[in-house]
CSV table of C-alpha atoms in Angstrom, one decimal:
chain,number,residue,atom,x,y,z
A,1,MET,CA,0.0,-0.2,0.1
A,2,ALA,CA,1.5,3.2,-0.9
A,3,GLY,CA,0.7,6.6,1.2
A,4,VAL,CA,-0.4,9.6,-0.5
A,5,ALA,CA,2.0,12.8,-0.6
A,6,VAL,CA,-0.3,15.8,-0.9
A,7,ALA,CA,-0.4,18.9,0.1
A,8,MET,CA,-2.8,20.1,3.0
A,9,VAL,CA,-4.8,22.7,1.2
A,10,GLY,CA,-6.2,24.9,4.0
A,11,VAL,CA,-8.9,26.1,1.3
A,12,GLY,CA,-10.9,25.4,-1.7
A,13,LEU,CA,-9.4,24.9,-5.1
A,14,GLY,CA,-9.9,27.6,-7.1
A,15,VAL,CA,-7.8,27.3,-10.3
A,16,ALA,CA,-9.4,31.0,-11.1
A,17,ALA,CA,-8.7,33.0,-14.2
A,18,ALA,CA,-9.8,35.7,-11.7
A,19,ALA,CA,-9.3,39.0,-14.1
A,20,ASP,CA,-9.8,42.8,-12.9
A,21,THR,CA,-13.6,42.4,-13.4
A,22,ALA,CA,-14.1,40.2,-10.2
A,23,THR,CA,-15.6,37.4,-12.4
A,24,PRO,CA,-16.6,34.8,-10.0
A,25,THR,CA,-14.3,31.5,-9.5
A,26,VAL,CA,-15.3,28.4,-8.2
A,27,ASN,CA,-14.3,27.1,-4.7
A,28,CYS,CA,-14.3,24.1,-4.2
A,29,ALA,CA,-12.8,21.4,-1.4
A,30,SER,CA,-10.2,19.7,-2.0
A,31,VAL,CA,-10.4,16.1,-2.5
A,32,ALA,CA,-6.1,14.8,-2.9
A,33,ASP,CA,-5.6,15.2,1.1
A,34,LYS,CA,-8.7,13.1,1.8
A,35,LEU,CA,-7.3,9.9,0.6
A,36,PRO,CA,-6.2,7.0,2.4
A,37,ALA,CA,-3.2,5.1,1.5
A,38,VAL,CA,-3.5,4.1,-2.4
A,39,PRO,CA,-2.7,0.9,-3.5
A,40,ALA,CA,0.2,0.6,-6.4
A,41,SER,CA,-2.8,-0.9,-8.6
A,42,ALA,CA,-5.0,2.4,-8.2
A,43,GLN,CA,-2.4,4.4,-8.5
A,44,ALA,CA,-2.6,5.7,-12.5
A,45,GLU,CA,-6.3,5.9,-12.0
A,46,ILE,CA,-6.1,7.7,-9.2
A,47,GLU,CA,-4.0,10.3,-10.6
A,48,ARG,CA,-6.3,10.6,-13.8
A,49,ASN,CA,-9.3,11.4,-11.7
A,50,LEU,CA,-7.2,14.0,-9.6
A,51,ALA,CA,-6.3,15.6,-12.9
A,52,LEU,CA,-10.1,15.4,-14.1
A,53,LEU,CA,-11.0,17.3,-10.8
A,54,ASN,CA,-8.6,19.9,-11.6
A,55,THR,CA,-9.8,19.9,-15.3
A,56,GLN,CA,-13.8,20.3,-14.2
A,57,ILE,CA,-12.9,23.5,-12.5
A,58,GLN,CA,-11.1,25.2,-15.0
A,59,GLU,CA,-13.7,24.3,-17.4
A,60,ALA,CA,-16.1,25.6,-15.1
A,61,ASN,CA,-14.0,28.7,-14.1
A,62,ASN,CA,-13.6,29.2,-18.2
A,63,ARG,CA,-17.7,28.9,-19.0
A,64,ILE,CA,-18.3,31.6,-15.5
A,65,ALA,CA,-15.6,34.1,-17.7
A,66,SER,CA,-17.2,33.3,-21.5
A,67,SER,CA,-20.6,33.8,-19.9
A,68,VAL,CA,-20.5,36.8,-18.1
A,69,GLY,CA,-24.6,38.6,-18.8
A,70,GLN,CA,-26.2,35.4,-19.5
A,71,GLY,CA,-29.2,33.8,-18.0
A,72,GLY,CA,-30.7,35.5,-14.7
A,73,ALA,CA,-29.7,35.3,-11.0
A,74,ASN,CA,-29.2,31.6,-11.0
A,75,PHE,CA,-28.0,31.2,-13.9
A,76,ILE,CA,-24.1,30.0,-12.3
A,77,GLN,CA,-26.0,27.9,-9.8
A,78,ASN,CA,-28.2,26.1,-12.1
A,79,ALA,CA,-25.9,25.7,-15.4
A,80,ILE,CA,-22.3,25.4,-14.2
A,81,LEU,CA,-22.0,24.7,-10.4
A,82,GLY,CA,-24.7,22.4,-10.1
A,83,PRO,CA,-23.2,20.0,-13.1
A,84,LEU,CA,-20.0,20.4,-11.4
A,85,GLU,CA,-20.8,19.1,-8.5
A,86,ASP,CA,-22.5,15.7,-10.8
A,87,LYS,CA,-19.3,15.3,-12.2
A,88,ARG,CA,-17.3,15.7,-9.0
A,89,PHE,CA,-19.6,13.0,-7.5
A,90,ALA,CA,-18.6,10.7,-9.9
A,91,THR,CA,-15.2,11.6,-10.1
A,92,ILE,CA,-14.7,10.8,-6.5
A,93,ASN,CA,-16.8,7.5,-6.6
A,94,ARG,CA,-14.5,6.0,-9.3
A,95,MET,CA,-11.6,6.5,-7.1
A,96,GLU,CA,-13.7,4.8,-4.2
A,97,THR,CA,-14.0,2.2,-6.3
A,98,ALA,CA,-10.3,1.7,-7.8
A,99,ILE,CA,-8.9,1.2,-4.1
A,100,GLY,CA,-11.7,-0.6,-3.1
A,101,ARG,CA,-10.9,-2.9,-6.0
A,102,ALA,CA,-7.5,-4.0,-3.9
A,103,ALA,CA,-8.1,-3.0,-0.3
A,104,ALA,CA,-10.8,-2.0,1.6
A,105,LYS,CA,-13.2,0.7,-0.1
A,106,PRO,CA,-13.4,4.0,1.5
A,107,ASP,CA,-15.8,6.7,2.2
A,108,LEU,CA,-14.3,9.8,0.4
A,109,ASN,CA,-17.3,11.4,1.2
A,110,ALA,CA,-18.4,12.7,-2.0
A,111,GLU,CA,-21.7,13.7,-1.3
A,112,GLY,CA,-19.8,16.7,1.1
A,113,LEU,CA,-16.7,16.9,-1.3
A,114,ALA,CA,-18.9,17.4,-4.5
A,115,PRO,CA,-20.8,20.7,-4.3
A,116,CYS,CA,-18.5,24.2,-4.7
A,117,SER,CA,-19.5,27.2,-4.2
A,118,LEU,CA,-18.2,30.8,-5.5
A,119,ASN,CA,-15.7,33.3,-5.0
A,120,GLU,CA,-17.9,36.2,-5.6
A,121,ASN,CA,-15.2,38.9,-6.2
A,122,GLY,CA,-12.9,36.4,-8.1
A,123,GLY,CA,-9.5,35.8,-6.7
A,124,GLY,CA,-5.9,34.4,-7.6
A,125,ASP,CA,-5.1,31.1,-8.7
A,126,ALA,CA,-5.5,28.5,-6.3
A,127,ALA,CA,-3.0,25.4,-5.8
A,128,PRO,CA,-4.9,22.5,-7.6
A,129,GLU,CA,-5.3,18.7,-6.6
A,130,PRO,CA,-1.9,17.1,-6.5
A,131,THR,CA,-2.2,14.3,-8.5
A,132,ALA,CA,1.3,12.8,-7.9
A,133,VAL,CA,0.4,9.6,-6.1
A,134,PRO,CA,3.4,7.7,-5.3
A,135,GLY,CA,3.7,3.6,-5.8
A,136,ALA,CA,3.9,1.2,-3.9
A,137,PRO,CA,7.5,0.0,-2.8
A,138,ALA,CA,9.3,-2.8,-5.0
A,139,GLY,CA,8.3,-6.1,-4.1
A,140,ASN,CA,4.7,-5.2,-2.5
A,141,SER,CA,2.7,-8.4,-3.0
A,142,GLY,CA,3.1,-8.0,-6.8
A,143,GLY,CA,1.5,-5.0,-7.0
A,144,GLY,CA,-1.1,-5.2,-5.3
A,145,ASN,CA,-3.4,-6.4,-8.0
A,146,ALA,CA,-5.0,-9.7,-5.8
A,147,GLY,CA,-6.9,-10.5,-8.9
A,148,GLY,CA,-8.6,-6.6,-9.0
A,149,GLY,CA,-11.9,-8.2,-9.9
A,150,ASN,CA,-10.8,-8.9,-13.3
A,151,GLY,CA,-8.4,-11.7,-12.3
A,152,ASN,CA,-4.9,-12.5,-13.7
A,153,ASN,CA,-5.1,-15.9,-14.4
A,154,GLY,CA,-7.0,-17.5,-17.0
A,155,GLY,CA,-7.1,-15.8,-20.4
A,156,GLY,CA,-4.4,-13.3,-19.6
A,157,ASN,CA,-6.8,-10.6,-18.4
A,158,GLY,CA,-4.0,-8.5,-16.3
A,159,ASN,CA,-1.9,-5.9,-17.3
A,160,ALA,CA,-0.4,-7.1,-20.4
A,161,GLY,CA,3.0,-5.4,-20.1
A,162,GLY,CA,1.8,-2.3,-22.1
A,163,GLY,CA,1.3,-3.9,-25.0
A,164,ASN,CA,4.7,-5.0,-26.3
A,165,ALA,CA,3.8,-8.1,-27.6
A,166,ASP,CA,3.9,-9.2,-31.3
A,167,GLY,CA,0.5,-7.6,-31.8
A,168,LEU,CA,-1.2,-5.5,-29.9
A,169,PRO,CA,-3.3,-6.3,-27.0
A,170,THR,CA,-7.2,-5.9,-27.6
A,171,VAL,CA,-10.5,-5.8,-25.5
A,172,ASN,CA,-12.3,-8.8,-24.7
A,173,CYS,CA,-15.4,-8.1,-23.5
A,174,PRO,CA,-18.2,-10.7,-22.5
A,175,SER,CA,-21.4,-10.0,-25.3
A,176,VAL,CA,-24.6,-8.5,-23.6
A,177,ALA,CA,-27.4,-8.7,-26.2
A,178,ASP,CA,-27.6,-12.1,-26.0
A,179,LYS,CA,-28.4,-12.3,-22.6
A,180,LEU,CA,-31.6,-9.9,-22.9
A,181,PRO,CA,-34.9,-10.9,-22.5
A,182,ALA,CA,-37.9,-9.7,-24.5
A,183,VAL,CA,-37.9,-6.3,-25.3
A,184,PRO,CA,-40.8,-3.9,-24.7
A,185,ALA,CA,-41.5,-1.5,-27.5
A,186,SER,CA,-41.2,1.6,-25.2
A,187,ALA,CA,-37.9,0.4,-24.1
A,188,GLN,CA,-36.6,-0.5,-27.6
A,189,ALA,CA,-34.8,2.5,-28.8
A,190,GLU,CA,-32.9,3.2,-25.4
A,191,ILE,CA,-31.8,-0.5,-25.4
A,192,GLU,CA,-30.5,0.1,-29.0
A,193,ARG,CA,-28.9,3.1,-27.9
A,194,ASN,CA,-26.9,1.2,-25.2
A,195,LEU,CA,-25.9,-1.9,-27.0
A,196,ALA,CA,-24.5,0.6,-29.6
A,197,LEU,CA,-23.1,2.5,-26.7
A,198,LEU,CA,-21.1,-0.8,-25.3
A,199,ASN,CA,-19.5,-1.3,-28.6
A,200,THR,CA,-18.0,1.9,-29.0
A,201,GLN,CA,-16.7,2.2,-25.2
A,202,ILE,CA,-15.0,-1.0,-26.7
A,203,GLN,CA,-13.5,0.5,-29.8
A,204,GLU,CA,-12.4,3.7,-27.4
A,205,ALA,CA,-10.5,1.4,-25.8
A,206,ASN,CA,-8.9,-0.4,-28.2
A,207,THR,CA,-8.0,3.0,-29.4
A,208,ARG,CA,-6.5,4.1,-26.6
A,209,ILE,CA,-4.4,1.0,-25.8
A,210,ARG,CA,-3.2,1.6,-29.6
A,211,ASN,CA,-2.3,5.3,-28.6
A,212,THR,CA,-0.3,4.6,-25.5
A,213,VAL,CA,1.7,1.7,-26.2
A,214,GLY,CA,5.2,2.4,-23.5
A,215,GLN,CA,3.2,4.7,-21.4
A,216,GLY,CA,2.6,4.0,-18.2
A,217,GLY,CA,3.5,0.6,-15.9
A,218,ALA,CA,3.1,-2.9,-15.8
A,219,ASN,CA,-0.7,-1.9,-14.5
A,220,PHE,CA,-1.1,1.1,-17.3
A,221,ILE,CA,-3.8,-0.9,-19.4
A,222,GLN,CA,-5.2,-2.6,-16.5
A,223,ASN,CA,-5.8,0.5,-14.2
A,224,ALA,CA,-6.2,3.5,-16.6
A,225,ILE,CA,-7.9,1.3,-19.6
A,226,LEU,CA,-9.4,-1.8,-18.4
A,227,GLY,CA,-10.7,-0.1,-15.0
A,228,PRO,CA,-12.7,2.8,-16.5
A,229,LEU,CA,-14.0,0.6,-19.2
A,230,GLU,CA,-15.4,-2.1,-16.3
A,231,ASP,CA,-17.4,1.2,-14.6
A,232,LYS,CA,-18.9,2.5,-17.8
A,233,ARG,CA,-19.9,-1.2,-19.2
A,234,PHE,CA,-21.8,-1.6,-15.3
A,235,ALA,CA,-23.4,1.5,-15.5
A,236,THR,CA,-24.5,0.9,-19.5
A,237,ILE,CA,-25.7,-2.7,-18.5
A,238,ASN,CA,-27.4,-1.2,-15.8
A,239,ARG,CA,-29.4,1.6,-17.8
A,240,MET,CA,-30.8,-1.6,-19.7
A,241,GLU,CA,-31.8,-3.2,-17.0
A,242,THR,CA,-33.8,0.0,-15.9
A,243,ALA,CA,-35.2,0.5,-19.2
A,244,ILE,CA,-36.9,-2.9,-19.2
A,245,GLY,CA,-37.8,-2.3,-15.8
A,246,ARG,CA,-40.2,0.6,-16.7
A,247,ALA,CA,-42.3,-1.5,-19.1
A,248,ALA,CA,-41.9,-5.3,-17.7
A,249,ALA,CA,-40.4,-7.2,-14.8
A,250,LYS,CA,-36.6,-5.8,-14.2
A,251,PRO,CA,-34.3,-8.3,-15.6
A,252,ASP,CA,-31.0,-8.7,-14.1
A,253,LEU,CA,-28.3,-9.0,-16.8
A,254,ASN,CA,-25.7,-9.3,-14.4
A,255,ALA,CA,-24.0,-6.3,-15.1
A,256,GLU,CA,-21.3,-7.2,-12.4
A,257,GLY,CA,-20.2,-10.3,-14.7
A,258,LEU,CA,-20.6,-8.6,-17.6
A,259,ALA,CA,-18.9,-5.5,-17.0
A,260,PRO,CA,-15.3,-6.7,-16.9
A,261,CYS,CA,-13.4,-7.1,-20.2
A,262,SER,CA,-10.0,-8.6,-20.3
A,263,LEU,CA,-7.2,-9.1,-22.9
A,264,ASN,CA,-6.3,-10.6,-26.2
A,265,GLU,CA,-2.5,-10.3,-25.4
A,266,ASN,CA,-1.7,-11.0,-28.8
A,267,GLY,CA,-3.8,-8.9,-30.4
A,268,GLY,CA,-6.3,-9.8,-33.1
A,269,GLY,CA,-9.1,-9.1,-35.7
A,270,ASP,CA,-12.3,-7.3,-34.8
A,271,ALA,CA,-14.7,-9.5,-32.9
A,272,ALA,CA,-18.4,-9.2,-33.7
A,273,PRO,CA,-19.9,-6.1,-32.0
A,274,GLU,CA,-22.9,-6.3,-30.0
A,275,PRO,CA,-25.9,-6.3,-32.3
A,276,THR,CA,-27.8,-3.4,-32.2
A,277,ALA,CA,-31.3,-4.3,-33.8
A,278,VAL,CA,-33.8,-4.9,-30.9
A,279,PRO,CA,-37.2,-5.9,-33.2
A,280,GLY,CA,-39.8,-4.2,-32.1
A,281,ALA,CA,-42.6,-5.6,-30.3
A,282,PRO,CA,-46.3,-6.2,-32.3
A,283,ALA,CA,-48.3,-3.5,-33.4
A,284,GLY,CA,-49.9,-2.2,-30.6
A,285,ASN,CA,-48.4,-2.9,-27.7
A,286,ASN,CA,-49.1,-0.2,-25.1
A,287,GLY,CA,-47.1,2.1,-26.1
A,288,GLY,CA,-45.3,2.5,-29.5
A,289,GLY,CA,-41.8,3.4,-28.4
A,290,ASN,CA,-40.2,6.3,-29.9
A,291,ALA,CA,-43.5,8.9,-30.0
A,292,GLY,CA,-42.7,9.8,-33.0
A,293,GLY,CA,-39.1,10.1,-33.6
A,294,ASN,CA,-38.1,13.1,-36.0
A,295,ALA,CA,-41.3,14.9,-36.0
A,296,GLY,CA,-41.9,15.0,-40.1
A,297,ASN,CA,-42.9,17.8,-41.6
A,298,GLY,CA,-45.5,19.3,-39.7
A,299,ALA,CA,-45.8,21.0,-36.1
A,300,VAL,CA,-41.9,20.9,-34.2
A,301,PRO,CA,-43.0,18.5,-31.1
A,302,THR,CA,-42.0,19.5,-27.4
A,303,VAL,CA,-40.8,17.8,-24.2
A,304,ASN,CA,-43.7,16.6,-22.2
A,305,CYS,CA,-42.4,15.6,-18.5
A,306,PRO,CA,-43.5,14.4,-15.6
A,307,ALA,CA,-44.6,17.2,-13.2
A,308,VAL,CA,-42.3,16.6,-9.6
A,309,ASN,CA,-44.3,17.4,-6.5
A,310,ILE,CA,-42.7,17.4,-3.0
A,311,GLY,CA,-45.1,15.6,-0.8
A,312,VAL,CA,-42.9,16.3,2.1
A,313,ALA,CA,-42.0,18.8,4.4
A,314,ILE,CA,-39.0,20.4,3.5
A,315,PRO,CA,-36.6,21.3,6.3
A,316,ALA,CA,-35.4,25.1,6.1
A,317,SER,CA,-31.9,23.9,5.3
A,318,ALA,CA,-32.7,22.2,2.6
A,319,GLN,CA,-35.2,24.4,1.1
A,320,SER,CA,-32.8,26.3,-1.2
A,321,GLU,CA,-31.2,23.6,-2.5
A,322,VAL,CA,-35.0,21.8,-3.4
A,323,THR,CA,-35.7,25.4,-4.8
A,324,ARG,CA,-32.9,25.5,-7.0
A,325,ASN,CA,-33.5,22.2,-8.5
A,326,LEU,CA,-36.9,22.8,-8.8
A,327,GLU,CA,-35.8,25.7,-11.6
A,328,LEU,CA,-32.9,23.1,-12.8
A,329,LEU,CA,-35.8,20.9,-13.9
A,330,GLU,CA,-37.6,23.6,-15.8
A,331,THR,CA,-34.0,24.8,-17.3
A,332,GLN,CA,-33.6,20.7,-18.6
A,333,ILE,CA,-36.8,21.4,-20.2
A,334,ARG,CA,-36.3,24.1,-21.8
A,335,GLU,CA,-32.9,23.4,-23.3
A,336,ALA,CA,-34.7,20.2,-24.5
A,337,ASN,CA,-37.0,21.6,-26.1
A,338,ASN,CA,-34.7,24.3,-28.1
A,339,ARG,CA,-33.1,21.4,-29.0
A,340,ILE,CA,-35.6,19.4,-30.9
A,341,ALA,CA,-36.3,22.7,-32.2
A,342,GLY,CA,-33.2,23.4,-33.5
A,343,THR,CA,-32.4,20.0,-35.3
A,344,VAL,CA,-35.4,19.6,-37.1
A,345,GLY,CA,-34.3,17.0,-40.0
A,346,GLN,CA,-31.2,15.9,-38.0
A,347,GLY,CA,-30.6,11.8,-37.7
A,348,GLY,CA,-33.0,9.2,-38.0
A,349,PRO,CA,-36.2,8.2,-36.5
A,350,ASN,CA,-34.9,7.6,-33.1
A,351,PHE,CA,-32.4,10.9,-32.4
A,352,ILE,CA,-34.6,12.9,-30.7
A,353,GLN,CA,-35.1,9.5,-28.6
A,354,ASN,CA,-31.4,9.2,-28.3
A,355,ALA,CA,-29.7,12.5,-28.4
A,356,ILE,CA,-32.2,14.1,-26.6
A,357,LEU,CA,-34.8,12.6,-24.6
A,358,GLY,CA,-32.1,10.2,-23.2
A,359,PRO,CA,-29.9,12.6,-21.7
A,360,LEU,CA,-33.0,14.8,-20.1
A,361,GLU,CA,-34.0,11.8,-18.7
A,362,ASP,CA,-30.5,11.2,-16.7
A,363,LYS,CA,-30.4,15.0,-16.2
A,364,ARG,CA,-33.7,14.6,-14.4
A,365,PHE,CA,-32.8,11.1,-12.5
A,366,ALA,CA,-29.6,13.4,-11.0
A,367,THR,CA,-31.5,15.9,-10.2
A,368,ILE,CA,-34.7,14.4,-8.5
A,369,ASN,CA,-31.8,12.7,-6.9
A,370,ARG,CA,-30.0,15.7,-5.1
A,371,MET,CA,-34.1,16.4,-3.9
A,372,GLU,CA,-33.7,13.6,-2.0
A,373,THR,CA,-30.7,13.9,-0.5
A,374,ALA,CA,-31.0,17.2,0.1
A,375,ILE,CA,-33.9,16.8,2.2
A,376,GLY,CA,-32.4,13.4,3.4
A,377,ARG,CA,-29.8,15.7,5.2
A,378,ALA,CA,-32.3,16.9,8.1
A,379,ALA,CA,-35.0,15.0,7.9
A,380,ALA,CA,-36.0,11.1,6.7
A,381,LYS,CA,-35.1,10.6,3.3
A,382,PRO,CA,-38.0,10.8,0.7
A,383,ASN,CA,-38.4,8.5,-2.3
A,384,LEU,CA,-39.9,10.9,-5.0
A,385,ASN,CA,-40.2,8.2,-7.3
A,386,ALA,CA,-36.7,9.5,-9.9
A,387,GLU,CA,-36.9,6.4,-11.9
A,388,GLY,CA,-41.0,7.0,-12.6
A,389,LEU,CA,-40.4,10.9,-13.0
A,390,ALA,CA,-37.2,11.0,-15.1
A,391,PRO,CA,-38.5,9.7,-18.3
A,392,CYS,CA,-40.2,12.6,-20.6
A,393,GLY,CA,-42.3,12.1,-23.7
A,394,LEU,CA,-43.2,14.3,-26.6
A,395,ASN,CA,-46.0,16.0,-27.6
A,396,GLN,CA,-46.2,15.6,-31.1
């Protein structure tokens, strides 16, 4: 196990580009100094995610600087700080998972460290997250990989030595499409979109392996490519279970077993990708699938989302956060409608579903979950039915 040498930062992380006009800058809690000892097998992934936290802050500051005067009083909170909180939460969770593959999974308090505030009057460059995580001492239990969730025996699934074999290694992942049950018509587009996404994830992983030959140490491919790929596949397969479960019995596709991928150590030709065509249910089967897709030549469709009513008493300490997220739900709908209007004629019949309604559902799910969490900090955490209220339809 390696100790993480970091500088203790007394204030939040700003990475600001403050100008003389005193543009506000982002002020986020530091994360690196909250890390426990980091196993050698997790080192590369932890360093990558610490660097990503810095990038997220820089991007937020750039957006603040380039959008001065835009939006209303809550623009920065809703359009910049809210999405930044979501990104940080996911990044910190990934670090917990990375460490947990080879040691006790830590609780880094993602919920407390994710939100950022503003330096209202700007400020100079604050110290960014330290990103150098020292490796474990030589001879420490073979690198601490202990199977790592993917196993180092059998099919050559481990670290590939950086890809210096006769042929470059390629990713070898279990198929998912053939594990699917009958797919309701209303879930067809989302299932096809996520099957295509699984293919894209594998292609991106293979491309990254090719582009990083010679980089990193013995665990580079495992930590920097296969580990993140597993996380992406797990989330994608879970989304398919949820999509089917909205209109039928929710299946268990064994996301935990299908998410990890191994390596074809000596490379190989392109494996057969996931089939992405999911046959629709017979005509008249409860819902009609994609709600019209790309709208044709008539009136431009608009988004139709369920109302989110908070049916419990809201503690005073949560009132502002709940109000902010209710406003964010309205902003998300407006942005979706603007995108529909601005993309008439683009894409195929599933364009609106895949490119607009799908991402909108993800945003709404996260926003409703944040409201549940905000209330739950001071009272019993309510179930606002995020899974049922997140999906939106179309007014054709």
